[in-house]
PDB file of C-alpha atoms and ligand atoms in Angstrom:
ATOM      1  CA  MET A   1      -0.758 -20.688 -26.703  1.00 92.00           C
ATOM      2  CA  ARG A   2       0.504 -22.807 -23.578  1.00 96.00           C
ATOM      3  CA  TYR A   3      -2.253 -25.032 -22.612  1.00 97.00           C
ATOM      4  CA  THR A   4      -3.622 -26.430 -26.022  1.00 98.00           C
ATOM      5  CA  PHE A   5      -2.361 -27.885 -29.137  1.00 96.00           C
ATOM      6  CA  GLU A   6      -3.450 -26.900 -32.724  1.00 90.00           C
ATOM      7  CA  THR A   7      -5.599 -29.789 -34.050  1.00 89.00           C
ATOM      8  CA  ASP A   8      -8.554 -29.364 -36.422  1.00 90.00           C
ATOM      9  CA  LEU A   9     -10.933 -29.993 -33.564  1.00 96.00           C
ATOM     10  CA  LEU A  10     -11.009 -26.916 -31.356  1.00 97.00           C
ATOM     11  CA  THR A  11     -12.107 -23.814 -32.666  1.00 96.00           C
ATOM     12  CA  PRO A  12     -10.010 -20.563 -32.066  1.00 95.00           C
ATOM     13  CA  GLU A  13     -12.516 -19.471 -29.507  1.00 97.00           C
ATOM     14  CA  GLN A  14     -12.392 -22.744 -27.615  1.00 97.00           C
ATOM     15  CA  ARG A  15      -8.715 -22.630 -27.385  1.00 97.00           C
ATOM     16  CA  VAL A  16      -8.605 -19.062 -26.142  1.00 97.00           C
ATOM     17  CA  PHE A  17     -11.409 -19.983 -23.578  1.00 98.00           C
ATOM     18  CA  TYR A  18      -9.376 -22.887 -22.155  1.00 98.00           C
ATOM     19  CA  GLU A  19      -6.246 -20.881 -22.276  1.00 98.00           C
ATOM     20  CA  GLU A  20      -7.857 -18.072 -20.156  1.00 98.00           C
ATOM     21  CA  ASN A  21     -10.168 -20.158 -17.931  1.00 98.00           C
ATOM     22  CA  GLY A  22      -8.631 -23.555 -17.606  1.00 98.00           C
ATOM     23  CA  PHE A  23     -11.621 -25.654 -18.507  1.00 98.00           C
ATOM     24  CA  LEU A  24     -13.972 -26.397 -21.686  1.00 98.00           C
ATOM     25  CA  LEU A  25     -17.409 -27.628 -21.590  1.00 98.00           C
ATOM     26  CA  VAL A  26     -18.607 -29.661 -24.467  1.00 98.00           C
ATOM     27  CA  LYS A  27     -22.396 -30.214 -24.665  1.00 98.00           C
ATOM     28  CA  ASN A  28     -23.844 -33.609 -25.665  1.00 98.00           C
ATOM     29  CA  LEU A  29     -20.460 -35.551 -26.038  1.00 98.00           C
ATOM     30  CA  VAL A  30     -21.534 -38.882 -24.622  1.00 98.00           C
ATOM     31  CA  SER A  31     -24.607 -40.596 -25.873  1.00 98.00           C
ATOM     32  CA  ASP A  32     -27.579 -41.650 -23.816  1.00 98.00           C
ATOM     33  CA  GLU A  33     -26.864 -45.278 -24.665  1.00 98.00           C
ATOM     34  CA  ASP A  34     -23.475 -45.284 -23.367  1.00 98.00           C
ATOM     35  CA  ILE A  35     -24.411 -43.682 -20.240  1.00 98.00           C
ATOM     36  CA  ASP A  36     -27.076 -46.104 -19.634  1.00 98.00           C
ATOM     37  CA  ARG A  37     -24.422 -48.843 -19.961  1.00 98.00           C
ATOM     38  CA  PHE A  38     -22.163 -47.165 -17.492  1.00 98.00           C
ATOM     39  CA  ARG A  39     -24.824 -46.770 -15.058  1.00 96.00           C
ATOM     40  CA  ARG A  40     -25.866 -50.527 -15.351  1.00 95.00           C
ATOM     41  CA  ALA A  41     -22.234 -51.658 -15.032  1.00 96.00           C
ATOM     42  CA  PHE A  42     -22.157 -49.339 -11.782  1.00 94.00           C
ATOM     43  CA  GLU A  43     -25.410 -50.937 -10.490  1.00 91.00           C
ATOM     44  CA  ARG A  44     -23.832 -54.547 -10.915  1.00 91.00           C
ATOM     45  CA  ILE A  45     -20.871 -53.759  -9.005  1.00 91.00           C
ATOM     46  CA  CYS A  46     -23.045 -52.211  -6.134  1.00 87.00           C
ATOM     47  CA  ARG A  47     -25.053 -55.426  -5.994  1.00 85.00           C
ATOM     48  CA  GLN A  48     -21.852 -57.396  -5.781  1.00 86.00           C
ATOM     49  CA  GLU A  49     -22.365 -59.244  -8.878  1.00 90.00           C
ATOM     50  CA  VAL A  50     -19.024 -58.483 -10.351  1.00 92.00           C
ATOM     51  CA  GLU A  51     -15.605 -58.284  -8.617  1.00 92.00           C
ATOM     52  CA  VAL A  52     -13.096 -55.894 -10.205  1.00 94.00           C
ATOM     53  CA  PRO A  53      -9.580 -56.086  -9.292  1.00 92.00           C
ATOM     54  CA  GLY A  54      -8.159 -52.863  -7.762  1.00 89.00           C
ATOM     55  CA  LEU A  55     -11.610 -51.312  -7.720  1.00 93.00           C
ATOM     56  CA  VAL A  56     -12.113 -48.994  -4.683  1.00 90.00           C
ATOM     57  CA  VAL A  57     -15.668 -48.601  -3.305  1.00 89.00           C
ATOM     58  CA  MET A  58     -16.196 -45.555  -1.212  1.00 86.00           C
ATOM     59  CA  ARG A  59     -18.917 -44.508   1.227  1.00 78.00           C
ATOM     60  CA  ASP A  60     -20.089 -41.094   2.386  1.00 67.00           C
ATOM     61  CA  VAL A  61     -18.899 -40.470   5.978  1.00 65.00           C
ATOM     62  CA  ALA A  62     -22.393 -40.115   6.778  1.00 62.00           C
ATOM     63  CA  ILE A  63     -23.362 -43.599   5.638  1.00 60.00           C
ATOM     64  CA  ALA A  64     -19.962 -45.050   6.579  1.00 52.00           C
ATOM     65  CA  LYS A  65     -20.630 -44.223  10.224  1.00 48.00           C
ATOM     66  CA  SER A  66     -24.126 -45.694  10.238  1.00 46.00           C
ATOM     67  CA  GLU A  67     -25.065 -49.135   9.694  1.00 43.00           C
ATOM     68  CA  PHE A  68     -23.828 -50.868   6.603  1.00 45.00           C
ATOM     69  CA  VAL A  69     -26.564 -51.344   3.820  1.00 50.00           C
ATOM     70  CA  PRO A  70     -25.327 -53.496   1.014  1.00 55.00           C
ATOM     71  CA  ASP A  71     -26.937 -51.654  -1.980  1.00 59.00           C
ATOM     72  CA  GLN A  72     -26.032 -48.753  -4.393  1.00 58.00           C
ATOM     73  CA  LYS A  73     -27.307 -46.183  -2.060  1.00 63.00           C
ATOM     74  CA  ALA A  74     -24.547 -46.936   0.385  1.00 76.00           C
ATOM     75  CA  VAL A  75     -21.991 -46.240  -2.386  1.00 87.00           C
ATOM     76  CA  SER A  76     -20.756 -42.802  -3.050  1.00 88.00           C
ATOM     77  CA  LYS A  77     -17.878 -43.368  -5.239  1.00 91.00           C
ATOM     78  CA  LEU A  78     -16.106 -45.939  -7.383  1.00 95.00           C
ATOM     79  CA  GLN A  79     -12.463 -45.458  -7.957  1.00 94.00           C
ATOM     80  CA  ASP A  80      -9.788 -47.203 -10.307  1.00 95.00           C
ATOM     81  CA  PHE A  81     -12.282 -49.099 -12.458  1.00 97.00           C
ATOM     82  CA  GLN A  82      -9.348 -49.410 -15.128  1.00 97.00           C
ATOM     83  CA  GLU A  83     -10.039 -53.555 -14.894  1.00 97.00           C
ATOM     84  CA  ASP A  84     -13.717 -53.176 -15.702  1.00 97.00           C
ATOM     85  CA  PRO A  85     -14.046 -53.368 -19.489  1.00 97.00           C
ATOM     86  CA  GLU A  86     -17.568 -51.771 -19.383  1.00 98.00           C
ATOM     87  CA  LEU A  87     -16.781 -48.773 -17.281  1.00 98.00           C
ATOM     88  CA  PHE A  88     -13.240 -48.333 -18.624  1.00 98.00           C
ATOM     89  CA  ARG A  89     -14.901 -47.938 -22.224  1.00 98.00           C
ATOM     90  CA  TYR A  90     -15.617 -44.604 -21.086  1.00 98.00           C
ATOM     91  CA  CYS A  91     -11.795 -43.769 -21.012  1.00 98.00           C
ATOM     92  CA  SER A  92     -11.398 -44.794 -24.708  1.00 98.00           C
ATOM     93  CA  LEU A  93     -14.523 -43.170 -26.395  1.00 98.00           C
ATOM     94  CA  PRO A  94     -13.034 -41.729 -29.463  1.00 98.00           C
ATOM     95  CA  GLN A  95     -14.957 -38.587 -29.032  1.00 98.00           C
ATOM     96  CA  ILE A  96     -13.381 -37.834 -25.753  1.00 98.00           C
ATOM     97  CA  LEU A  97      -9.929 -38.856 -26.829  1.00 98.00           C
ATOM     98  CA  LYS A  98     -10.127 -36.397 -29.657  1.00 98.00           C
ATOM     99  CA  TYR A  99     -10.535 -33.607 -27.242  1.00 98.00           C
ATOM    100  CA  VAL A 100      -8.050 -34.985 -24.708  1.00 98.00           C
ATOM    101  CA  GLU A 101      -5.322 -35.010 -27.421  1.00 98.00           C
ATOM    102  CA  CYS A 102      -5.673 -31.325 -27.636  1.00 98.00           C
ATOM    103  CA  PHE A 103      -4.455 -30.911 -24.127  1.00 98.00           C
ATOM    104  CA  THR A 104      -2.083 -34.008 -23.892  1.00 98.00           C
ATOM    105  CA  GLY A 105      -0.808 -34.391 -27.216  1.00 97.00           C
ATOM    106  CA  PRO A 106      -1.043 -37.871 -29.150  1.00 97.00           C
ATOM    107  CA  ASN A 107       0.383 -40.237 -26.371  1.00 98.00           C
ATOM    108  CA  ILE A 108      -2.428 -40.787 -23.836  1.00 98.00           C
ATOM    109  CA  MET A 109      -2.622 -42.373 -20.671  1.00 98.00           C
ATOM    110  CA  ALA A 110      -5.804 -42.949 -18.489  1.00 98.00           C
ATOM    111  CA  MET A 111      -4.386 -42.339 -15.074  1.00 98.00           C
ATOM    112  CA  HIS A 112      -7.235 -42.173 -12.787  1.00 97.00           C
ATOM    113  CA  THR A 113     -10.855 -43.324 -12.998  1.00 98.00           C
ATOM    114  CA  MET A 114     -13.836 -42.375 -10.885  1.00 97.00           C
ATOM    115  CA  LEU A 115     -17.712 -42.768 -10.941  1.00 97.00           C
ATOM    116  CA  ILE A 116     -19.264 -40.226  -8.447  1.00 95.00           C
ATOM    117  CA  ASN A 117     -22.441 -41.131  -6.895  1.00 93.00           C
ATOM    118  CA  LYS A 118     -23.054 -37.985  -4.677  1.00 91.00           C
ATOM    119  CA  PRO A 119     -25.491 -38.998  -2.125  1.00 88.00           C
ATOM    120  CA  PRO A 120     -28.461 -36.879  -1.036  1.00 89.00           C
ATOM    121  CA  ASP A 121     -27.078 -34.803   1.909  1.00 87.00           C
ATOM    122  CA  ALA A 122     -28.103 -36.537   5.135  1.00 81.00           C
ATOM    123  CA  GLY A 123     -28.201 -33.047   6.786  1.00 83.00           C
ATOM    124  CA  LYS A 124     -24.469 -32.588   7.665  1.00 81.00           C
ATOM    125  CA  LYS A 125     -23.183 -31.284   4.454  1.00 82.00           C
ATOM    126  CA  THR A 126     -20.776 -34.141   3.962  1.00 81.00           C
ATOM    127  CA  SER A 127     -21.928 -34.441   0.296  1.00 81.00           C
ATOM    128  CA  ARG A 128     -19.871 -31.490  -0.628  1.00 85.00           C
ATOM    129  CA  HIS A 129     -16.558 -31.700  -2.209  1.00 88.00           C
ATOM    130  CA  PRO A 130     -14.203 -29.164  -0.888  1.00 90.00           C
ATOM    131  CA  MET A 131     -12.388 -26.837  -3.265  1.00 94.00           C
ATOM    132  CA  HIS A 132      -9.199 -28.483  -4.473  1.00 96.00           C
ATOM    133  CA  GLN A 133      -6.431 -28.693  -7.240  1.00 97.00           C
ATOM    134  CA  ASP A 134      -6.225 -32.331  -8.645  1.00 97.00           C
ATOM    135  CA  LEU A 135      -2.657 -31.909  -9.235  1.00 97.00           C
ATOM    136  CA  HIS A 136      -2.298 -32.431  -5.358  1.00 95.00           C
ATOM    137  CA  TYR A 137      -2.728 -35.999  -5.961  1.00 95.00           C
ATOM    138  CA  PHE A 138      -0.396 -36.552  -8.937  1.00 97.00           C
ATOM    139  CA  PRO A 139       3.286 -37.073  -8.543  1.00 97.00           C
ATOM    140  CA  PHE A 140       3.713 -36.637 -12.256  1.00 98.00           C
ATOM    141  CA  ARG A 141       4.365 -33.492 -14.564  1.00 98.00           C
ATOM    142  CA  PRO A 142       4.157 -31.291 -16.368  1.00 98.00           C
ATOM    143  CA  ALA A 143       0.752 -30.172 -15.368  1.00 98.00           C
ATOM    144  CA  ASP A 144      -0.288 -28.681 -18.704  1.00 98.00           C
ATOM    145  CA  ARG A 145      -0.222 -32.090 -20.154  1.00 98.00           C
ATOM    146  CA  ILE A 146      -2.706 -33.532 -17.741  1.00 98.00           C
ATOM    147  CA  VAL A 147      -6.405 -33.059 -18.218  1.00 98.00           C
ATOM    148  CA  CYS A 148      -9.560 -34.336 -16.417  1.00 98.00           C
ATOM    149  CA  SER A 149     -12.748 -35.207 -18.595  1.00 98.00           C
ATOM    150  CA  TRP A 150     -15.899 -35.221 -16.254  1.00 98.00           C
ATOM    151  CA  THR A 151     -19.012 -36.208 -17.825  1.00 98.00           C
ATOM    152  CA  ALA A 152     -22.654 -35.646 -16.405  1.00 98.00           C
ATOM    153  CA  MET A 153     -24.612 -39.150 -16.226  1.00 98.00           C
ATOM    154  CA  GLU A 154     -27.941 -36.988 -15.798  1.00 97.00           C
ATOM    155  CA  LYS A 155     -28.798 -33.280 -15.441  1.00 98.00           C
ATOM    156  CA  VAL A 156     -26.565 -31.826 -12.848  1.00 98.00           C
ATOM    157  CA  THR A 157     -27.777 -28.563 -11.388  1.00 98.00           C
ATOM    158  CA  ARG A 158     -26.953 -26.376  -8.252  1.00 97.00           C
ATOM    159  CA  GLN A 159     -29.517 -28.208  -6.322  1.00 97.00           C
ATOM    160  CA  ASN A 160     -28.018 -31.646  -6.778  1.00 96.00           C
ATOM    161  CA  GLY A 161     -24.426 -30.462  -6.369  1.00 96.00           C
ATOM    162  CA  CYS A 162     -22.971 -29.481  -9.983  1.00 97.00           C
ATOM    163  CA  LEU A 163     -19.360 -28.619 -10.336  1.00 98.00           C
ATOM    164  CA  VAL A 164     -18.001 -25.435  -9.162  1.00 97.00           C
ATOM    165  CA  VAL A 165     -14.769 -23.895 -10.642  1.00 97.00           C
ATOM    166  CA  LEU A 166     -12.829 -20.764 -10.030  1.00 96.00           C
ATOM    167  CA  PRO A 167     -11.879 -19.645 -13.675  1.00 97.00           C
ATOM    168  CA  GLY A 168      -8.391 -18.663 -14.422  1.00 96.00           C
ATOM    169  CA  THR A 169      -6.861 -20.456 -11.348  1.00 96.00           C
ATOM    170  CA  HIS A 170      -5.017 -22.820 -13.657  1.00 97.00           C
ATOM    171  CA  LYS A 171      -2.371 -20.063 -14.248  1.00 97.00           C
ATOM    172  CA  GLY A 172      -1.469 -20.204 -10.426  1.00 95.00           C
ATOM    173  CA  THR A 173       0.681 -22.614  -8.691  1.00 96.00           C
ATOM    174  CA  LEU A 174      -0.248 -25.766  -6.662  1.00 96.00           C
ATOM    175  CA  GLN A 175      -1.341 -24.858  -3.192  1.00 94.00           C
ATOM    176  CA  GLU A 176      -1.314 -26.470   0.257  1.00 93.00           C
ATOM    177  CA  HIS A 177      -4.069 -28.965   0.705  1.00 94.00           C
ATOM    178  CA  ASP A 178      -5.426 -30.225   3.899  1.00 88.00           C
ATOM    179  CA  TYR A 179      -8.664 -31.955   5.253  1.00 83.00           C
ATOM    180  CA  PRO A 180     -11.128 -28.889   5.682  1.00 78.00           C
ATOM    181  CA  GLU A 181     -12.490 -28.475   9.312  1.00 79.00           C
ATOM    182  CA  TRP A 182     -16.064 -29.229   8.737  1.00 72.00           C
ATOM    183  CA  GLU A 183     -18.399 -29.990  11.531  1.00 69.00           C
ATOM    184  CA  GLY A 184     -20.117 -32.881  10.075  1.00 73.00           C
ATOM    185  CA  GLY A 185     -17.075 -34.458   8.900  1.00 74.00           C
ATOM    186  CA  VAL A 186     -15.367 -34.899   5.576  1.00 73.00           C
ATOM    187  CA  ASN A 187     -14.928 -37.908   3.232  1.00 72.00           C
ATOM    188  CA  LYS A 188     -11.709 -39.745   3.034  1.00 76.00           C
ATOM    189  CA  MET A 189      -9.102 -38.090   0.700  1.00 80.00           C
ATOM    190  CA  TYR A 190     -11.193 -35.114   0.115  1.00 81.00           C
ATOM    191  CA  HIS A 191      -8.490 -32.578   0.734  1.00 83.00           C
ATOM    192  CA  GLY A 192      -9.205 -28.945   0.201  1.00 88.00           C
ATOM    193  CA  VAL A 193      -7.157 -25.796  -0.628  1.00 90.00           C
ATOM    194  CA  ARG A 194      -5.841 -24.713   2.873  1.00 89.00           C
ATOM    195  CA  GLY A 195      -7.318 -21.125   3.759  1.00 82.00           C
ATOM    196  CA  TYR A 196      -9.653 -21.154   0.823  1.00 82.00           C
ATOM    197  CA  ASP A 197     -11.308 -17.696   0.396  1.00 82.00           C
ATOM    198  CA  PRO A 198     -15.060 -18.366  -0.252  1.00 81.00           C
ATOM    199  CA  GLN A 199     -15.447 -14.775  -1.801  1.00 86.00           C
ATOM    200  CA  GLN A 200     -13.453 -15.633  -4.877  1.00 85.00           C
ATOM    201  CA  PRO A 201     -15.624 -15.629  -7.952  1.00 90.00           C
ATOM    202  CA  ARG A 202     -16.999 -19.004  -8.822  1.00 95.00           C
ATOM    203  CA  VAL A 203     -18.855 -20.460 -11.763  1.00 97.00           C
ATOM    204  CA  HIS A 204     -21.373 -23.402 -11.204  1.00 97.00           C
ATOM    205  CA  LEU A 205     -21.261 -25.667 -14.334  1.00 98.00           C
ATOM    206  CA  GLU A 206     -24.918 -26.873 -14.765  1.00 98.00           C
ATOM    207  CA  MET A 207     -24.911 -29.639 -17.288  1.00 98.00           C
ATOM    208  CA  GLU A 208     -27.236 -32.014 -19.160  1.00 98.00           C
ATOM    209  CA  LYS A 209     -26.545 -35.887 -19.431  1.00 98.00           C
ATOM    210  CA  GLY A 210     -23.761 -36.480 -21.679  1.00 98.00           C
ATOM    211  CA  ASP A 211     -22.347 -32.929 -21.559  1.00 98.00           C
ATOM    212  CA  THR A 212     -18.546 -33.130 -20.565  1.00 98.00           C
ATOM    213  CA  VAL A 213     -16.095 -30.743 -19.216  1.00 98.00           C
ATOM    214  CA  PHE A 214     -12.266 -30.794 -19.701  1.00 98.00           C
ATOM    215  CA  PHE A 215     -10.443 -29.085 -17.129  1.00 98.00           C
ATOM    216  CA  HIS A 216      -6.710 -28.473 -16.209  1.00 98.00           C
ATOM    217  CA  PRO A 217      -5.319 -30.106 -12.971  1.00 98.00           C
ATOM    218  CA  LEU A 218      -4.660 -26.751 -11.187  1.00 98.00           C
ATOM    219  CA  LEU A 219      -8.120 -25.386 -11.801  1.00 98.00           C
ATOM    220  CA  ILE A 220      -9.614 -25.042  -8.154  1.00 96.00           C
ATOM    221  CA  HIS A 221     -12.927 -26.805  -8.202  1.00 97.00           C
ATOM    222  CA  GLY A 222     -15.309 -28.695  -6.090  1.00 96.00           C
ATOM    223  CA  SER A 223     -19.040 -29.465  -5.832  1.00 95.00           C
ATOM    224  CA  GLY A 224     -21.971 -28.442  -3.619  1.00 92.00           C
ATOM    225  CA  MET A 225     -24.262 -30.236  -1.373  1.00 92.00           C
ATOM    226  CA  ASN A 226     -26.783 -32.547  -2.927  1.00 94.00           C
ATOM    227  CA  GLN A 227     -30.097 -31.074  -1.658  1.00 93.00           C
ATOM    228  CA  THR A 228     -32.359 -33.498  -3.680  1.00 93.00           C
ATOM    229  CA  GLN A 229     -33.369 -37.036  -2.955  1.00 89.00           C
ATOM    230  CA  GLY A 230     -31.582 -38.493  -6.088  1.00 90.00           C
ATOM    231  CA  PHE A 231     -27.951 -39.660  -6.498  1.00 91.00           C
ATOM    232  CA  ARG A 232     -26.046 -37.259  -8.777  1.00 94.00           C
ATOM    233  CA  LYS A 233     -23.924 -39.448 -11.074  1.00 96.00           C
ATOM    234  CA  ALA A 234     -20.879 -38.274 -13.001  1.00 98.00           C
ATOM    235  CA  ILE A 235     -18.011 -40.555 -14.576  1.00 98.00           C
ATOM    236  CA  SER A 236     -14.586 -39.134 -14.962  1.00 98.00           C
ATOM    237  CA  CYS A 237     -10.991 -39.844 -16.141  1.00 98.00           C
ATOM    238  CA  HIS A 238      -7.751 -38.091 -15.784  1.00 98.00           C
ATOM    239  CA  TYR A 239      -5.395 -38.256 -18.502  1.00 98.00           C
ATOM    240  CA  ALA A 240      -1.750 -37.464 -19.009  1.00 98.00           C
ATOM    241  CA  SER A 241       0.487 -37.502 -21.798  1.00 98.00           C
ATOM    242  CA  GLY A 242       2.557 -40.593 -22.119  1.00 97.00           C
ATOM    243  CA  ASP A 243       5.512 -38.393 -22.268  1.00 97.00           C
ATOM    244  CA  CYS A 244       4.945 -37.100 -18.696  1.00 98.00           C
ATOM    245  CA  TYR A 245       7.500 -38.084 -16.079  1.00 97.00           C
ATOM    246  CA  TYR A 246       7.214 -38.850 -12.298  1.00 97.00           C
ATOM    247  CA  ILE A 247       8.695 -36.542  -9.580  1.00 97.00           C
ATOM    248  CA  ASP A 248       9.577 -37.182  -6.135  1.00 95.00           C
ATOM    249  CA  VAL A 249       7.069 -35.142  -3.653  1.00 95.00           C
ATOM    250  CA  LYS A 250       9.256 -35.571  -0.605  1.00 93.00           C
ATOM    251  CA  GLY A 251       9.522 -31.957   1.058  1.00 93.00           C
ATOM    252  CA  THR A 252       6.871 -30.602  -0.931  1.00 95.00           C
ATOM    253  CA  THR A 253       3.147 -29.640  -0.121  1.00 93.00           C
ATOM    254  CA  GLN A 254       2.144 -32.972  -1.531  1.00 95.00           C
ATOM    255  CA  GLU A 255       3.898 -35.100   1.113  1.00 93.00           C
ATOM    256  CA  ASN A 256       0.730 -35.386   3.135  1.00 91.00           C
ATOM    257  CA  ILE A 257      -1.356 -36.955   0.370  1.00 91.00           C
ATOM    258  CA  GLU A 258       1.707 -39.259  -0.505  1.00 91.00           C
ATOM    259  CA  ASN A 259       1.789 -40.575   2.906  1.00 90.00           C
ATOM    260  CA  GLU A 260      -1.890 -41.428   3.028  1.00 89.00           C
ATOM    261  CA  ALA A 261      -2.013 -42.812  -0.374  1.00 88.00           C
ATOM    262  CA  LEU A 262       0.928 -45.139   0.498  1.00 87.00           C
ATOM    263  CA  ASP A 263      -0.918 -46.208   3.770  1.00 86.00           C
ATOM    264  CA  ILE A 264      -3.939 -47.271   1.586  1.00 83.00           C
ATOM    265  CA  ALA A 265      -1.738 -48.912  -0.894  1.00 82.00           C
ATOM    266  CA  VAL A 266      -0.195 -50.962   1.722  1.00 82.00           C
ATOM    267  CA  ARG A 267      -3.456 -52.099   2.992  1.00 81.00           C
ATOM    268  CA  LYS A 268      -5.061 -52.571  -0.522  1.00 77.00           C
ATOM    269  CA  TYR A 269      -2.013 -54.479  -2.366  1.00 77.00           C
ATOM    270  CA  GLY A 270      -0.301 -55.817   0.601  1.00 79.00           C
ATOM    271  CA  VAL A 271       2.955 -54.257  -0.374  1.00 78.00           C
ATOM    272  CA  GLU A 272       5.557 -53.151   1.844  1.00 74.00           C
ATOM    273  CA  GLY A 273       9.138 -51.888   1.636  1.00 75.00           C
ATOM    274  CA  ASP A 274      10.350 -50.696  -1.585  1.00 80.00           C
ATOM    275  CA  PHE A 275       6.996 -49.217  -2.743  1.00 83.00           C
ATOM    276  CA  HIS A 276       6.595 -45.474  -3.781  1.00 88.00           C
ATOM    277  CA  PHE A 277       3.956 -42.903  -4.616  1.00 91.00           C
ATOM    278  CA  LYS A 278       4.831 -43.263  -8.267  1.00 93.00           C
ATOM    279  CA  ASP A 279       4.251 -47.152  -8.038  1.00 91.00           C
ATOM    280  CA  VAL A 280       0.539 -46.403  -6.915  1.00 89.00           C
ATOM    281  CA  TRP A 281       0.269 -44.595 -10.189  1.00 94.00           C
ATOM    282  CA  MET A 282       2.224 -46.872 -12.570  1.00 94.00           C
ATOM    283  CA  ILE A 283      -0.204 -49.704 -11.420  1.00 90.00           C
ATOM    284  CA  ARG A 284      -3.316 -47.745 -12.324  1.00 93.00           C
ATOM    285  CA  GLY A 285      -2.032 -46.005 -15.402  1.00 97.00           C
ATOM    286  CA  ARG A 286      -3.366 -47.589 -18.684  1.00 98.00           C
ATOM    287  CA  LEU A 287      -2.586 -46.455 -22.226  1.00 98.00           C
ATOM    288  CA  VAL A 288      -5.478 -45.481 -24.515  1.00 98.00           C
ATOM    289  CA  GLN A 289      -3.715 -44.139 -27.484  1.00 98.00           C
ATOM    290  CA  GLY A 290      -0.135 -43.879 -28.960  1.00 98.00           C
ATOM    291  CA  GLU A 291       2.871 -44.826 -26.678  1.00 96.00           C
ATOM    292  CA  ARG A 292       3.550 -45.177 -23.146  1.00 96.00           C
ATOM    293  CA  VAL A 293       6.847 -43.231 -23.380  1.00 94.00           C
ATOM    294  CA  SER A 294       7.863 -42.472 -19.514  1.00 93.00           C
ATOM    295  CA  LEU A 295       4.705 -42.752 -17.415  1.00 92.00           C
TER     296      LEU A 295
HETATM  297  O1  AKG B   1     -18.182 -35.104  -8.782  1.00 84.77           O
HETATM  298  C1  AKG B   1     -17.770 -34.377  -8.016  1.00 84.77           C
HETATM  299  O2  AKG B   1     -18.675 -33.968  -7.200  1.00 84.77           O
HETATM  300  C2  AKG B   1     -16.371 -33.649  -7.733  1.00 84.77           C
HETATM  301  C3  AKG B   1     -15.171 -34.530  -8.174  1.00 84.77           C
HETATM  302  C4  AKG B   1     -14.053 -33.984  -8.078  1.00 84.77           C
HETATM  303  O3  AKG B   1     -13.891 -32.870  -8.084  1.00 84.77           O
HETATM  304  C5  AKG B   1     -12.969 -34.744  -7.764  1.00 84.77           C
HETATM  305  O4  AKG B   1     -13.137 -35.991  -7.424  1.00 84.77           O
HETATM  306  O5  AKG B   1     -11.752 -34.430  -7.793  1.00 84.77           O
END
């Protein structure tokens, strides 16, 4: 088996399922109590009661273009919450790390953190997340030692825009990504697989609060429009083995995201000159288990 390690946690059926499909859904992994704490931490940030270094607060394009409203309804996503102890607790939950270890091995870095607050769609379908591979954003390898955990903070359904995956696509290669040409606009950094064929067989991952899906960074996935009036919430972390290494993405399909990420980093950290894509990731990464060998 190439994608999973032998531990005493995964059943043979679960291992085979991940090997074949590139994702694994675990029911009821995070308690209601923990999720309610994450929700309260999110609300405090939205009310601007706490300041978190490095945190990126994003707004949906449909909202960003309208008048700014300073409350949680304006926030579509928090990114890089590694300096918020309450939210970052998610990344070190022992029951999550036990699963993560099956994909990364014992040295574990939390590399990328997000809380997604998918807003009710304002009619322009901008709440969709285009189909993409997360590896597009990462200048580190090997891909097989990277995994995402994504936990539903409430019931997620096709109606409120659950995750959609293309099973087995983790066995392919990294594809070219671009901004999709959507009439209503597309959110910042939401690149999609170029020339994506919507006829490919898809699976909608409907989940209950606390259910968690682990998936491979080459798995093509996205999420649909939120057709309800509620804000669909999920919390996620991308983990990588502490033994992963950085690569130079110059001259590869990832050069477009490198340029965009560096532009943002220059504005965010005020850095200039000798600052590289890998530095963006070195700053974000936090060790959560074992040793930080080379990341
Ligand atoms: O939570 C979602 O709607 C999709 C998140 C996602 O695919 C991502 O941020 O890479």
